[in-house]
Tab-separated table of C-alpha atoms in Angstrom:
chain	number	residue	atom	x	y	z
B	165	MET	CA	-24.414	-26.788	59.090
B	166	HIS	CA	-26.196	-29.205	56.822
B	167	ASN	CA	-28.495	-31.913	58.234
B	168	LYS	CA	-27.152	-34.437	55.768
B	169	ALA	CA	-23.848	-36.300	55.718
B	170	SER	CA	-21.406	-35.332	52.984
B	171	ILE	CA	-19.212	-37.924	51.338
B	172	ILE	CA	-16.276	-36.523	49.424
B	173	LEU	CA	-14.534	-39.151	47.339
B	174	GLY	CA	-10.813	-38.755	46.716
B	175	THR	CA	-11.418	-38.623	42.983
B	176	ASN	CA	-13.654	-35.560	43.467
B	177	LYS	CA	-11.284	-33.493	45.612
B	178	LYS	CA	-9.878	-30.267	44.248
B	179	SER	CA	-6.262	-29.258	44.578
B	180	VAL	CA	-3.986	-26.425	43.513
B	181	LYS	CA	-0.240	-26.566	42.843
B	182	THR	CA	2.736	-24.262	42.794
B	183	LYS	CA	6.294	-25.179	41.875
B	184	ASN	CA	7.011	-25.908	45.556
B	185	SER	CA	3.677	-26.938	47.057
B	186	GLU	CA	0.308	-28.554	46.594
B	187	TYR	CA	-2.895	-27.990	48.562
B	188	VAL	CA	-5.517	-30.754	48.539
B	189	PHE	CA	-9.033	-29.689	49.564
B	190	HIS	CA	-10.173	-32.555	51.831
B	191	ILE	CA	-13.155	-30.767	53.415
B	192	SER	CA	-14.171	-27.614	51.584
B	193	SER	CA	-15.397	-24.661	53.604
B	194	SER	CA	-18.427	-24.587	51.290
B	195	ASP	CA	-19.376	-28.142	52.374
B	196	THR	CA	-19.778	-27.030	55.999
B	197	GLY	CA	-21.067	-23.487	55.615
B	198	GLY	CA	-17.658	-22.192	56.703
B	199	GLU	CA	-17.777	-23.914	60.089
B	200	ILE	CA	-14.767	-26.110	59.352
B	201	SER	CA	-12.458	-26.867	56.457
B	202	LEU	CA	-9.538	-29.252	56.077
B	203	TYR	CA	-6.592	-29.082	53.673
B	204	GLU	CA	-3.436	-31.076	53.116
B	205	ALA	CA	-0.365	-29.008	52.283
B	206	ILE	CA	2.610	-30.721	50.691
B	207	PHE	CA	5.907	-28.825	50.481
B	208	ASN	CA	8.499	-30.216	48.064
B	209	LYS	CA	11.375	-28.003	49.207
B	210	ILE	CA	12.686	-26.542	52.437
B	211	GLY	CA	10.880	-23.263	53.179
B	212	LYS	CA	12.693	-19.943	53.247
B	213	ASN	CA	9.967	-17.584	54.480
B	214	LYS	CA	7.996	-18.101	57.690
B	215	ASN	CA	5.062	-15.882	56.551
B	216	LEU	CA	4.154	-14.462	59.956
B	217	HIS	CA	0.465	-13.569	60.218
B	218	TYR	CA	-2.571	-13.708	62.478
B	219	HIS	CA	-6.326	-14.138	62.107
B	220	LYS	CA	-9.005	-12.024	63.771
B	221	VAL	CA	-11.800	-14.617	63.573
B	222	LEU	CA	-10.691	-18.091	62.570
B	223	THR	CA	-8.914	-20.763	64.553
B	224	GLU	CA	-6.254	-22.680	62.638
B	225	THR	CA	-4.978	-26.171	63.425
B	226	PHE	CA	-1.945	-27.972	62.052
B	227	THR	CA	-0.919	-31.623	62.227
B	228	VAL	CA	2.376	-32.757	60.717
B	229	LEU	CA	1.710	-35.802	58.546
B	230	GLU	CA	5.259	-36.252	57.235
B	231	GLY	CA	8.584	-34.495	57.628
B	232	GLU	CA	9.280	-31.576	59.959
B	233	PHE	CA	8.315	-27.909	60.172
B	234	TYR	CA	9.668	-24.806	61.829
B	235	PHE	CA	6.792	-23.010	63.578
B	236	ASN	CA	6.836	-19.521	64.984
B	237	LEU	CA	4.211	-18.943	67.641
B	238	ASP	CA	4.323	-15.381	68.936
B	239	LYS	CA	7.986	-15.093	69.956
B	240	GLU	CA	8.493	-18.841	70.452
B	241	LYS	CA	10.272	-20.977	67.836
B	242	LEU	CA	9.323	-24.648	67.655
B	243	ILE	CA	10.101	-27.691	65.538
B	244	LEU	CA	7.091	-29.906	64.914
B	245	LYS	CA	7.574	-33.486	63.758
B	246	LYS	CA	5.326	-36.232	62.446
B	247	ASN	CA	2.045	-36.506	64.401
B	248	ASP	CA	2.662	-33.259	66.326
B	249	SER	CA	-0.305	-30.866	66.306
B	250	ILE	CA	-0.860	-27.239	67.182
B	251	VAL	CA	-4.101	-25.257	67.651
B	252	ILE	CA	-3.828	-21.515	67.062
B	253	PRO	CA	-6.749	-19.335	68.204
B	254	PRO	CA	-7.474	-15.882	66.768
B	255	LEU	CA	-5.003	-13.003	67.295
B	256	ILE	CA	-1.942	-15.228	67.852
B	257	ILE	CA	0.928	-14.335	65.506
B	258	HIS	CA	2.229	-17.456	63.797
B	259	GLY	CA	4.003	-18.766	60.743
B	260	PHE	CA	5.685	-21.899	59.522
B	261	ARG	CA	7.974	-23.355	56.893
B	262	ALA	CA	9.101	-26.837	55.925
B	263	LYS	CA	12.318	-27.937	57.625
B	264	VAL	CA	12.873	-30.921	55.323
B	265	PRO	CA	11.786	-31.628	51.724
B	266	ASN	CA	8.497	-33.427	51.047
B	267	SER	CA	6.927	-32.397	54.337
B	268	LYS	CA	3.139	-32.571	54.699
B	269	LEU	CA	0.694	-30.754	56.952
B	270	LEU	CA	-2.989	-31.214	57.615
B	271	ILE	CA	-4.422	-27.713	58.075
B	272	GLY	CA	-7.871	-27.140	59.558
B	273	PHE	CA	-9.863	-23.933	59.882
B	274	THR	CA	-12.977	-23.018	61.824
B	275	ASP	CA	-15.157	-19.986	61.105
B	276	SER	CA	-13.633	-19.476	57.652
B	277	PRO	CA	-16.354	-19.358	54.997
B	278	ASN	CA	-14.146	-19.153	51.922
B	279	ARG	CA	-10.756	-20.779	52.477
B	280	ASP	CA	-10.910	-22.615	49.124
B	281	ASP	CA	-10.709	-19.316	47.236
B	282	PHE	CA	-7.799	-18.269	49.467
B	283	PHE	CA	-5.696	-21.265	48.384
B	284	ILE	CA	-6.728	-20.857	44.743
B	285	GLY	CA	-5.756	-17.161	44.796
B	286	LEU	CA	-2.531	-17.872	46.695
B	287	SER	CA	-1.454	-20.410	44.084
B	288	GLN	CA	-2.234	-17.914	41.298
B	289	ILE	CA	-0.088	-15.274	43.015
B	290	VAL	CA	2.809	-17.687	43.640
B	291	ASN	CA	2.609	-19.042	40.070
B	292	GLY	CA	2.678	-15.524	38.600
B	293	GLU	CA	-0.803	-15.881	37.088
B	294	LEU	CA	-2.121	-13.047	39.264
B	295	ILE	CA	0.146	-10.012	39.587
B	296	LEU	CA	-0.643	-7.748	42.542
B	297	ASN	CA	1.128	-4.755	44.040
B	298	LYS	CA	1.903	-4.691	47.782
B	299	ALA	CA	-1.392	-2.990	48.723
B	300	GLU	CA	-3.386	-5.450	46.616
B	301	ILE	CA	-1.571	-8.397	48.177
B	302	ASN	CA	-2.460	-7.094	51.660
B	303	GLN	CA	-6.104	-6.652	50.549
B	304	PHE	CA	-6.093	-10.233	49.241
B	305	TYR	CA	-4.868	-11.651	52.555
B	306	ASN	CA	-7.125	-9.427	54.676
B	307	LYS	CA	-10.185	-10.504	52.647
B	308	TYR	CA	-9.577	-14.014	53.990
B	309	ASP	CA	-8.945	-12.989	57.629
B	310	GLN	CA	-5.191	-13.223	57.302
B	311	TYR	CA	-3.159	-10.230	58.404
B	312	GLN	CA	0.504	-10.321	57.425
B	313	ILE	CA	3.297	-9.240	59.764
B	314	ASN	CA	6.246	-7.727	57.942
B	315	GLU	CA	9.508	-9.103	59.242
């Protein structure tokens, strides 16, 4: 961790977009040496895929800022609403999708040194700018401590 405060002005924040979502980089993993990072995820449409996965190292936190989300947590199915939060430690299978249009999440990570590149790569895959076969997609996710569960 740095011994100096970091000020990140809104005008200097990076973001990436897909046709259905936008990710705003509030606190970059590079600003904290990977100790913590914070992203806002905005979903324009209702989600169809819950993207079940787990992490071996990082802890992931979610807070619903607007709208509602379906969350899968191991075998449990939840609906999280505005101001609800969830903390997911390593090795817990989870996934989520927007329940209503224009839903927003604040997503935090600990022990994740390069989450910015994950969201950049994810947007390139979703936008068709980066074409990967199934094995390459799994390698992409695994590189960022995200292990997909096939439904």
